[in-house]
Amino acid sequence: MSHERTIKLLLFPDFFVTPVIPFMRTLLLCLSFLATLFAQAQQVITGRVVDASTKEPLAFVPFVIEGTHTGTTSDIDGKFMLAVPQLPVTLRASYVGYNAATVIIADATPTTVQLTASNTELHAVEIAPTENPAHRIIRRVYADRKENDGMRYRSYRYTSYSKTVFDAQKDTAKVVASESESIAEPDTTAAFTTDTASTDTADQDFMRMLARQHLFLIESATKKSFIPPASEKEEVLAMRVSGLKDPSFLALVAQTKTFSIYSPQIDISDKSYLGPIGPGSTAKYYYHLEDTLYQGRDTVFLISYRPRTGNKFDGLKGLLYINTNGYAVQSVTAQPVKKTGVSIRFQQQHERRATADGGQAWFPVQLNSFIYMNGVSINGMSVVGEGRTYLKNIELDVDIARKEVRGPELVMDKLSMRKDDAFWAGLREDSLGVKDLRTYEMLDSLGEKEHFDRKLKFFSALTTGKLPIGPVDLLLARLINYNDYEGFRLGAGLSTNDRITKYASLGGYFGYGSTDKNWKYGGDLTVKPLYGRDLQLKLSYENDVSETGGVAFEGASRTFGTDSYRMFFVDRMDRIERYAGQVMVRAGSSLKLWVGSERALRVNDIGYRYVVPVNDAVALQRNDFLTGAITFDMRWAFHERLARLPDRELSLGTKFPVVYVHALRAVKGLWDGEWDTWRVDAMVEKTFKVRLVGELSLRLMGGVADAEAPMPFLYNLRGINNPHFPVAGSNAFETMRPDEFLADRYVSFHLKHSFGALLVHTKHFRPRPAIVSSVAFGELSHPENHQGLDFKPLRDGYYESGLQVDNLLKFGFSSFGVGGFYRYGPYALPDPGDNFVVKLTAGYAF
């Protein structure tokens, strides 16, 4: 067809359409025939690209036919396939951190291409933003993120298959001094090719064993549904762990939830990193356009990224493969810049998949992770892990009923452990190799012989503060404690465990205080009608002590940490004998409720007297308070993520503030109680990870009590300033003396903003500066009713602020720092020097 006829056809379609139709049919038929002949003439070559040293696959390596723009890219497993017009053909491979290689392929036999790591050091040259061609591409990717980020902005379903292996190797990483530092894939063979002449027999046996099997092998399959913005559920269809009969101990490993590279803030484990695709990211990250690839009609830009020189935020480094079809991320590699005890590197591969409306959208199809256990060694070799997750049966933009994603985010039941070989064969991307099969065979046999399940359950119980001893658990929290009232408290506690029955536990404890010289004891019976679910009935008795004017919430964390340091300073307590019954139930995924009743006798033995007016001339003084009360507690965590496992329910956290409420209503005559009184307490807490600024922790506490109530039912305001023990805590008043104030209603606010390593960061010195501030307001209506103990009514605002520097010194997993705090406002002391307090800070550092 001539150009003239083509123009006429475009300008006057009605005139030319009739004669053109037969011609077009003939043309299409000829083109189809020629395409068939051409396809038959094409040669398809396949292969795999690996690291020349470690022999591990390299993902996303570009291959180009020499002298052309035609090429392909290796997939996430290092495999590549390319149709070429004829053989032999010369391919050129180039990859960031490796020397370029040219390979001649003579026939269609699968080939292995080896790339050698580059030892050339390239100096960092950062181009001004207006001159960097990668910036325009990154800004375009950011602008189109909602269209291409299927993990966050589209509804979807998929099934997954994951396989994770752990091995040992001599070297877990090699440093490549290039613009984008490259870390090798786990080396599962280098350990066995070294000279073993100098090693002893045990080492040789160990190395020979690792040549035949893995250290550890996990397989899992899941089904997941998601409705944006945050409603999701993932069901574990099957799971198998080498050496274990019950894989539910490691059920969280089966979860395929991962980060989106489009997120402005990317959470990996318990750390948060600034994402390379976000608002203003070009000012924080340095991007380099490494290569331009051609895939059919699409162009793929290969861009390396890393934090700009001088920036101290927690950042990532890696490679972005940007496809011009929608300017979407086609593939990505990412790893934290700063090395920690456990280094993790990720790879993601995205493809265009059909949507429910007949269109197409980008979505991840494979996720790889590489784990380097720095500092952990076996026979002098480091432990490394490699995990691969394949997403299948992907459905995008589908209608998903709300009930499909209601309830726990992760669900696993007993049936997930009983799948046959045929089930697994239908899921696996490749069949298990000889090394995999031997791993299952050897570890399953060893696990049965050595009772791996029982031992793992033992260590799992330890994390909850229990030491299993046959059919009972030793309660570790009952062994030793300290506070200023009791001094050192020594004791013990036991409770029955699942080896007797899964549906109930019976426990008891005792303790003795070195300062108050009194014994304490108690016991409880807990009935759990639905094993592994948040539903229980608890009956308890205690003859113990309780903080005078203290506050406690059901469901709040009681792990040892800076928040628990406050108990060291408590010097006023009441003797208490309490009988109680309580029902706990979870109402949905966000709400837990406790409803109960108690009979409690509180006696103050340290001089407090409550004045009870009889008439204008006579008043009684009492230090004992018998109450019969109804109690109510609530913990509300909006959109809390839960994991429901066969034997327990676990919280996976929430992005929203957590609200706690405690209420007590004592009724005269109930359980022979002698008082009508009441109290309602509340607490809201949240930690925010603020992009480029650090971590902001907030806690708001408040309470309202009966103005006529005795001191045990009022509030002591949580001061922890004791010059004999200058240690800082959290969410308490550092400059306020213990029991300095008393209130029958109050509100307090505690703020801490930690800058992390944003301000100062060197290789061996990583202090974490933080600003802290606390304020309280309150009221005490009848101070005259309380005699025998010193206190001040809190009527005006109490203010304090300070600066602390954590992590100045590290010893193992412990870190130490220093803090200075200043008291000001209406309750500032006359001597300015008395308002300033210097304290030691202590915590954990991993």
Coordinates of N, CA and C in Angstrom, one line a residue, residues 304-492:
S304 N 20.8 2.4 39.9 CA 21.3 2.1 41.2 C 21.0 3.2 42.2
Y305 N 20.8 2.9 43.4 CA 20.5 3.9 44.4 C 21.2 3.7 45.7
R306 N 21.4 4.7 46.5 CA 22.0 4.6 47.8 C 21.8 6.0 48.4
P307 N 21.9 6.1 49.8 CA 21.8 7.4 50.4 C 22.9 8.4 50.0
R308 N 22.6 9.6 49.9 CA 23.6 10.6 49.5 C 24.6 10.7 50.6
T309 N 25.8 11.0 50.2 CA 26.9 11.2 51.1 C 26.6 12.3 52.2
G310 N 26.8 11.9 53.5 CA 26.5 12.9 54.5 C 25.2 12.7 55.2
N311 N 24.3 12.0 54.5 CA 23.0 11.7 55.2 C 23.1 10.6 56.2
K312 N 22.4 10.7 57.3 CA 22.5 9.8 58.4 C 21.2 9.0 58.7
F313 N 20.2 9.2 57.8 CA 19.0 8.4 58.1 C 19.2 6.9 57.7
D314 N 18.3 6.1 58.2 CA 18.4 4.7 57.9 C 17.9 4.5 56.5
G315 N 18.8 4.1 55.6 CA 18.4 4.0 54.2 C 18.8 2.6 53.6
L316 N 18.4 2.5 52.4 CA 18.6 1.2 51.6 C 19.5 1.5 50.4
K317 N 20.0 0.4 49.9 CA 20.8 0.5 48.6 C 20.4 -0.7 47.8
G318 N 20.6 -0.5 46.5 CA 20.3 -1.6 45.6 C 20.1 -1.1 44.1
L319 N 19.3 -1.9 43.4 CA 19.0 -1.6 42.0 C 17.5 -1.5 41.7
L320 N 17.1 -0.6 40.9 CA 15.8 -0.5 40.4 C 15.7 -0.7 38.9
Y321 N 14.8 -1.6 38.4 CA 14.6 -1.8 37.0 C 13.3 -1.2 36.7
I322 N 13.3 0.0 36.0 CA 12.1 0.7 35.7 C 11.6 0.5 34.3
N323 N 10.4 -0.1 34.1 CA 9.9 -0.3 32.8 C 9.0 0.8 32.3
T324 N 9.3 1.3 31.1 CA 8.5 2.5 30.6 C 7.1 2.2 30.3
N325 N 6.7 0.9 30.3 CA 5.2 0.6 30.2 C 4.6 0.9 31.6
G326 N 4.2 2.2 31.7 CA 3.6 2.6 33.0 C 4.6 3.2 33.9
Y327 N 5.9 3.2 33.6 CA 6.9 3.7 34.5 C 6.8 3.0 35.8
A328 N 6.8 1.7 35.8 CA 6.7 0.8 36.9 C 8.0 0.1 37.3
V329 N 8.1 -0.2 38.5 CA 9.2 -1.0 39.0 C 9.0 -2.5 38.5
Q330 N 9.9 -2.9 37.6 CA 9.8 -4.3 37.1 C 10.5 -5.3 38.0
S331 N 11.7 -4.8 38.5 CA 12.4 -5.7 39.5 C 13.2 -4.7 40.4
V332 N 13.5 -5.2 41.6 CA 14.2 -4.4 42.6 C 15.1 -5.3 43.5
T333 N 16.2 -4.8 43.8 CA 17.0 -5.4 44.9 C 17.2 -4.3 46.0
A334 N 17.2 -4.7 47.2 CA 17.3 -3.8 48.3 C 17.9 -4.4 49.5
Q335 N 18.8 -3.6 50.2 CA 19.4 -4.1 51.5 C 19.7 -2.9 52.3
P336 N 19.6 -3.0 53.6 CA 20.0 -1.9 54.5 C 21.5 -1.5 54.3
V337 N 21.7 -0.2 54.3 CA 23.1 0.3 54.2 C 23.9 -0.1 55.4
K338 N 23.3 0.1 56.6 CA 24.1 -0.1 57.8 C 24.0 -1.6 58.2
K339 N 25.1 -2.2 58.5 CA 25.2 -3.6 58.8 C 24.8 -3.8 60.3
T340 N 23.9 -4.8 60.5 CA 23.5 -5.1 61.9 C 23.8 -6.5 62.2
G341 N 23.3 -7.0 63.3 CA 23.6 -8.4 63.7 C 23.1 -9.4 62.7
V342 N 21.9 -9.1 62.1 CA 21.4 -9.9 61.1 C 21.2 -9.1 59.8
S343 N 21.9 -9.3 58.8 CA 21.8 -8.6 57.5 C 20.8 -9.3 56.6
I344 N 19.9 -8.5 56.0 CA 18.9 -9.1 55.1 C 19.0 -8.3 53.8
R345 N 18.9 -9.1 52.7 CA 18.8 -8.5 51.4 C 17.6 -9.1 50.6
F346 N 16.9 -8.3 49.9 CA 15.7 -8.7 49.2 C 15.8 -8.5 47.7
Q347 N 15.0 -9.3 47.0 CA 14.8 -9.2 45.6 C 13.3 -9.3 45.3
Q348 N 12.8 -8.5 44.5 CA 11.4 -8.7 44.1 C 11.3 -8.6 42.5
Q349 N 10.5 -9.5 42.0 CA 10.2 -9.4 40.5 C 8.7 -9.2 40.3
H350 N 8.4 -8.2 39.5 CA 7.1 -7.8 39.2 C 6.8 -8.1 37.7
E351 N 5.5 -8.5 37.4 CA 5.0 -8.7 36.1 C 3.7 -8.1 35.9
R352 N 3.3 -7.9 34.6 CA 2.0 -7.4 34.3 C 1.0 -8.6 34.3
R353 N -0.1 -8.5 35.1 CA -1.0 -9.6 35.2 C -2.4 -9.0 34.9
A354 N -3.3 -9.9 34.4 CA -4.7 -9.5 34.0 C -5.5 -9.1 35.3
T355 N -6.3 -8.0 35.1 CA -7.2 -7.6 36.1 C -8.6 -8.0 35.8
A356 N -9.5 -7.9 36.8 CA -10.8 -8.4 36.6 C -11.6 -7.7 35.5
D357 N -11.2 -6.4 35.2 CA -12.0 -5.7 34.2 C -11.4 -5.9 32.8
G358 N -10.4 -6.8 32.6 CA -9.8 -7.1 31.3 C -8.6 -6.3 31.0
G359 N -8.1 -5.5 32.0 CA -6.9 -4.7 31.8 C -5.7 -5.5 32.3
Q360 N -4.6 -4.8 32.5 CA -3.4 -5.4 33.1 C -2.8 -4.5 34.1
A361 N -2.1 -5.0 35.1 CA -1.5 -4.2 36.1 C -0.2 -4.9 36.6
W362 N 0.7 -4.2 37.1 CA 1.9 -4.7 37.7 C 1.7 -5.3 39.0
F363 N 2.3 -6.4 39.3 CA 2.2 -7.1 40.6 C 3.4 -8.0 40.9
P364 N 3.8 -8.1 42.1 CA 4.9 -9.0 42.4 C 4.6 -10.5 42.1
V365 N 5.5 -11.2 41.5 CA 5.3 -12.7 41.3 C 6.3 -13.5 42.0
Q366 N 7.4 -12.9 42.4 CA 8.4 -13.7 43.2 C 9.2 -12.8 44.2
L367 N 9.4 -13.3 45.4 CA 10.1 -12.5 46.4 C 11.2 -13.4 46.9
N368 N 12.4 -12.9 46.9 CA 13.6 -13.6 47.4 C 14.2 -12.8 48.6
S369 N 14.7 -13.5 49.6 CA 15.3 -12.9 50.7 C 16.6 -13.7 51.1
F370 N 17.6 -13.0 51.4 CA 18.9 -13.6 51.8 C 19.3 -13.1 53.2
I371 N 19.5 -14.0 54.1 CA 19.8 -13.6 55.5 C 21.2 -14.0 55.9
Y372 N 21.9 -13.1 56.4 CA 23.3 -13.3 56.8 C 23.4 -13.1 58.3
M373 N 23.6 -14.2 59.0 CA 23.6 -14.2 60.5 C 25.0 -13.8 61.0
N374 N 25.3 -12.5 60.9 CA 26.6 -12.0 61.3 C 26.9 -12.3 62.8
G375 N 28.0 -12.8 63.1 CA 28.4 -13.1 64.4 C 28.0 -14.5 64.9
V376 N 27.1 -15.2 64.1 CA 26.7 -16.5 64.5 C 27.5 -17.5 63.7
S377 N 28.2 -18.4 64.3 CA 29.0 -19.4 63.5 C 28.9 -20.8 64.1
I378 N 29.1 -21.7 63.2 CA 29.1 -23.1 63.5 C 30.4 -23.7 63.0
N379 N 31.3 -24.2 63.9 CA 32.6 -24.7 63.4 C 33.3 -23.7 62.6
G380 N 33.2 -22.4 63.0 CA 34.0 -21.4 62.3 C 33.3 -20.9 61.0
M381 N 32.2 -21.4 60.7 CA 31.5 -21.0 59.5 C 30.2 -20.2 59.8
S382 N 29.9 -19.2 59.0 CA 28.7 -18.4 59.3 C 27.4 -19.1 58.8
V383 N 26.3 -18.7 59.4 CA 25.0 -19.3 59.0 C 24.3 -18.3 58.1
V384 N 23.9 -18.7 57.0 CA 23.2 -17.9 56.0 C 21.9 -18.6 55.6
G385 N 20.9 -17.8 55.2 CA 19.6 -18.3 54.8 C 19.2 -17.8 53.5
E386 N 18.5 -18.6 52.7 CA 17.9 -18.1 51.4 C 16.5 -18.6 51.3
G387 N 15.6 -17.6 51.2 CA 14.2 -17.8 51.0 C 13.7 -17.4 49.7
R388 N 12.8 -18.2 49.1 CA 12.2 -17.9 47.8 C 10.7 -18.1 47.9
T389 N 9.9 -17.1 47.6 CA 8.5 -17.1 47.6 C 7.9 -16.9 46.2
Y390 N 7.0 -17.8 45.8 CA 6.4 -17.7 44.4 C 4.9 -17.4 44.6
L391 N 4.4 -16.4 44.0 CA 3.0 -16.0 44.1 C 2.3 -16.6 42.8
K392 N 1.2 -17.3 43.0 CA 0.5 -18.0 41.9 C -1.0 -17.7 42.0
N393 N -1.7 -18.0 40.9 CA -3.2 -17.8 40.9 C -3.5 -16.4 41.3
I394 N -2.8 -15.4 40.8 CA -3.0 -14.0 41.2 C -4.3 -13.5 40.5
E395 N -5.2 -12.9 41.3 CA -6.4 -12.3 40.9 C -6.4 -10.8 41.3
L396 N -6.4 -9.9 40.4 CA -6.3 -8.5 40.7 C -7.6 -7.8 40.4
D397 N -7.9 -6.8 41.3 CA -9.1 -5.9 41.2 C -10.4 -6.7 41.3
V398 N -10.4 -7.8 42.0 CA -11.5 -8.7 42.2 C -12.4 -8.2 43.3
D399 N -13.7 -8.5 43.3 CA -14.6 -8.2 44.4 C -14.4 -9.2 45.5
I400 N -14.0 -8.7 46.7 CA -13.7 -9.6 47.8 C -14.7 -9.2 48.9
A401 N -15.4 -10.1 49.4 CA -16.4 -9.9 50.5 C -15.6 -9.6 51.8
R402 N -16.2 -8.6 52.6 CA -15.5 -8.2 53.8 C -15.3 -9.4 54.8
K403 N -16.2 -10.4 54.8 CA -16.1 -11.5 55.7 C -14.9 -12.4 55.3
E404 N -14.4 -12.2 54.1 CA -13.3 -13.0 53.6 C -12.0 -12.5 54.3
V405 N -11.9 -11.3 54.7 CA -10.7 -10.7 55.4 C -11.0 -10.4 56.8
R406 N -12.1 -10.8 57.4 CA -12.4 -10.4 58.7 C -11.7 -11.4 59.7
G407 N -11.3 -10.9 60.9 CA -10.7 -11.7 61.9 C -9.2 -11.6 61.8
P408 N -8.5 -12.6 62.3 CA -7.0 -12.6 62.4 C -6.4 -12.4 61.0
E409 N -5.3 -11.8 61.0 CA -4.6 -11.6 59.7 C -3.9 -12.9 59.2
L410 N -3.4 -13.7 60.1 CA -2.8 -15.0 59.8 C -3.5 -16.1 60.6
V411 N -3.9 -17.1 59.8 CA -4.6 -18.3 60.4 C -3.9 -19.6 60.1
M412 N -3.7 -20.4 61.1 CA -3.2 -21.7 60.8 C -3.9 -22.7 61.8
D413 N -4.3 -23.8 61.2 CA -4.9 -24.9 62.0 C -4.1 -26.2 61.9
K414 N -4.5 -27.1 62.7 CA -3.8 -28.4 62.7 C -3.7 -29.1 61.4
L415 N -4.7 -28.9 60.5 CA -4.8 -29.6 59.2 C -3.6 -29.1 58.3
S416 N -3.0 -27.9 58.6 CA -1.9 -27.4 57.8 C -0.7 -28.3 57.9
M417 N -0.7 -29.2 58.9 CA 0.5 -30.0 59.2 C 0.4 -31.4 58.6
R418 N -0.7 -31.6 57.9 CA -1.0 -33.0 57.4 C -1.3 -33.0 55.9
K419 N -0.3 -32.6 55.1 CA -0.4 -32.7 53.7 C 0.5 -33.7 53.1
D420 N 0.0 -34.4 52.1 CA 0.8 -35.5 51.5 C 1.7 -35.0 50.4
D421 N 2.5 -35.9 49.9 CA 3.5 -35.5 48.8 C 2.8 -34.9 47.6
A422 N 1.7 -35.5 47.2 CA 1.0 -35.0 46.0 C 0.6 -33.5 46.2
F423 N 0.2 -33.1 47.3 CA -0.2 -31.7 47.6 C 1.0 -30.8 47.4
W424 N 2.1 -31.2 48.0 CA 3.3 -30.4 47.8 C 3.8 -30.3 46.4
A425 N 3.7 -31.5 45.7 CA 4.2 -31.5 44.3 C 3.5 -30.5 43.4
G426 N 2.2 -30.3 43.7 CA 1.4 -29.4 42.9 C 1.7 -27.9 43.2
L427 N 2.5 -27.7 44.3 CA 2.8 -26.3 44.6 C 4.2 -25.9 44.3
R428 N 5.1 -26.9 44.4 CA 6.5 -26.5 44.2 C 6.8 -26.1 42.8
E429 N 7.7 -25.1 42.7 CA 8.2 -24.6 41.4 C 9.0 -25.6 40.7
D430 N 9.9 -26.3 41.5 CA 10.7 -27.4 41.1 C 10.6 -28.5 42.1
S431 N 10.8 -29.7 41.7 CA 10.8 -30.8 42.6 C 12.0 -30.7 43.6
L432 N 11.9 -31.3 44.8 CA 13.0 -31.2 45.7 C 14.2 -32.0 45.2
G433 N 15.3 -31.4 45.5 CA 16.6 -32.0 45.0 C 17.0 -33.1 46.0
V434 N 18.1 -33.8 45.7 CA 18.6 -34.8 46.6 C 19.0 -34.2 47.9
K435 N 19.6 -33.0 47.9 CA 20.0 -32.4 49.1 C 18.8 -32.0 50.0
D436 N 17.7 -31.6 49.4 CA 16.5 -31.3 50.2 C 15.9 -32.5 50.8
L437 N 15.8 -33.6 50.0 CA 15.2 -34.8 50.5 C 16.0 -35.4 51.6
R438 N 17.4 -35.3 51.5 CA 18.2 -35.8 52.6 C 18.0 -35.0 53.9
T439 N 17.9 -33.7 53.7 CA 17.7 -32.8 54.9 C 16.4 -33.3 55.6
Y440 N 15.3 -33.5 54.9 CA 14.1 -33.9 55.6 C 14.4 -35.3 56.3
E441 N 15.0 -36.2 55.5 CA 15.2 -37.5 56.1 C 16.0 -37.5 57.3
M442 N 17.1 -36.8 57.3 CA 18.1 -36.9 58.4 C 17.5 -36.1 59.6
L443 N 17.0 -34.9 59.4 CA 16.6 -34.0 60.5 C 15.3 -34.5 61.1
D444 N 14.4 -35.1 60.3 CA 13.1 -35.7 60.8 C 13.5 -36.8 61.7
S445 N 14.4 -37.7 61.3 CA 14.8 -38.8 62.2 C 15.5 -38.3 63.4
L446 N 16.4 -37.3 63.3 CA 17.1 -36.8 64.4 C 16.1 -36.0 65.4
G447 N 15.2 -35.3 64.8 CA 14.2 -34.6 65.6 C 13.3 -35.5 66.5
E448 N 13.0 -36.6 65.9 CA 12.2 -37.6 66.6 C 13.0 -38.2 67.8
K449 N 14.2 -38.5 67.5 CA 15.1 -39.1 68.5 C 15.5 -38.2 69.6
E450 N 15.7 -36.9 69.2 CA 16.2 -35.9 70.2 C 15.0 -35.1 70.8
H451 N 13.8 -35.3 70.4 CA 12.6 -34.6 70.9 C 12.7 -33.1 70.6
F452 N 12.9 -32.8 69.3 CA 13.0 -31.4 68.9 C 11.8 -30.6 69.3
D453 N 10.6 -31.2 69.0 CA 9.3 -30.5 69.3 C 9.2 -30.1 70.8
R454 N 9.6 -31.0 71.6 CA 9.5 -30.8 73.1 C 10.5 -29.7 73.5
K455 N 11.7 -29.7 72.9 CA 12.7 -28.7 73.3 C 12.3 -27.4 72.8
L456 N 11.7 -27.3 71.6 CA 11.3 -26.0 71.0 C 10.2 -25.4 71.9
K457 N 9.3 -26.3 72.3 CA 8.2 -25.8 73.1 C 8.8 -25.3 74.5
F458 N 9.8 -25.9 74.9 CA 10.5 -25.4 76.2 C 11.0 -24.0 76.0
F459 N 11.7 -23.8 74.9 CA 12.3 -22.4 74.7 C 11.2 -21.4 74.4
S460 N 10.1 -21.9 73.7 CA 9.0 -21.0 73.5 C 8.4 -20.5 74.8
A461 N 8.2 -21.4 75.7 CA 7.7 -21.1 77.0 C 8.6 -20.1 77.8
L462 N 9.9 -20.2 77.6 CA 10.8 -19.3 78.3 C 10.6 -17.9 77.8
T463 N 10.2 -17.6 76.6 CA 9.9 -16.3 76.1 C 8.7 -15.7 76.8
T464 N 7.9 -16.5 77.4 CA 6.7 -15.9 78.1 C 6.9 -15.9 79.6
G465 N 8.2 -16.1 80.0 CA 8.5 -16.0 81.4 C 8.3 -17.3 82.2
K466 N 8.2 -18.5 81.5 CA 7.9 -19.7 82.1 C 9.0 -20.7 81.8
L467 N 9.5 -21.5 82.8 CA 10.5 -22.5 82.6 C 9.8 -23.9 82.8
P468 N 9.5 -24.6 81.7 CA 8.8 -25.9 81.9 C 9.7 -26.9 82.6
I469 N 9.1 -27.5 83.6 CA 9.7 -28.6 84.3 C 8.7 -29.8 84.4
G470 N 8.7 -30.6 83.4 CA 7.8 -31.7 83.3 C 6.4 -31.1 83.2
P471 N 5.4 -31.5 84.0 CA 4.0 -31.1 83.9 C 3.7 -29.7 84.4
V472 N 4.8 -29.0 85.0 CA 4.5 -27.7 85.6 C 5.5 -26.7 85.0
D473 N 5.2 -25.4 85.1 CA 6.1 -24.3 84.6 C 6.5 -23.5 85.9
L474 N 7.8 -23.3 85.9 CA 8.3 -22.4 86.9 C 8.2 -20.9 86.5
L475 N 7.5 -20.1 87.3 CA 7.2 -18.7 86.9 C 8.4 -17.8 87.2
L476 N 9.2 -17.5 86.2 CA 10.4 -16.8 86.4 C 10.3 -15.4 87.0
A477 N 9.1 -14.7 86.7 CA 8.9 -13.4 87.3 C 8.7 -13.4 88.8
R478 N 8.5 -14.6 89.4 CA 8.3 -14.7 90.8 C 9.6 -14.9 91.6
L479 N 10.7 -15.1 90.9 CA 11.9 -15.5 91.6 C 12.5 -14.4 92.3
I480 N 12.7 -13.2 91.7 CA 13.4 -12.1 92.4 C 12.8 -10.8 91.8
N481 N 12.5 -9.8 92.7 CA 12.1 -8.5 92.3 C 12.7 -7.5 93.4
Y482 N 12.5 -6.2 93.0 CA 13.0 -5.2 94.0 C 12.1 -4.0 93.9
N483 N 11.7 -3.5 95.1 CA 11.1 -2.1 95.2 C 11.5 -1.6 96.5
D484 N 11.3 -0.3 96.7 CA 11.7 0.4 97.9 C 10.9 0.0 99.1
Y485 N 9.8 -0.5 99.0 CA 9.0 -0.9 100.1 C 9.4 -2.3 100.6
E486 N 9.4 -3.3 99.7 CA 9.8 -4.7 100.1 C 11.3 -4.9 100.2
G487 N 12.0 -4.1 99.5 CA 13.4 -4.4 99.3 C 13.6 -5.5 98.3
F488 N 14.5 -6.4 98.4 CA 14.6 -7.5 97.5 C 13.6 -8.6 97.9
R489 N 12.8 -8.9 96.9 CA 11.7 -9.9 97.2 C 12.1 -11.2 96.5
L490 N 12.3 -12.3 97.3 CA 12.7 -13.6 96.7 C 11.5 -14.5 96.9
G491 N 11.3 -15.4 95.9 CA 10.2 -16.3 96.0 C 10.2 -17.3 94.9
A492 N 9.1 -17.9 94.6 CA 8.9 -18.9 93.5 C 7.5 -19.0 93.2

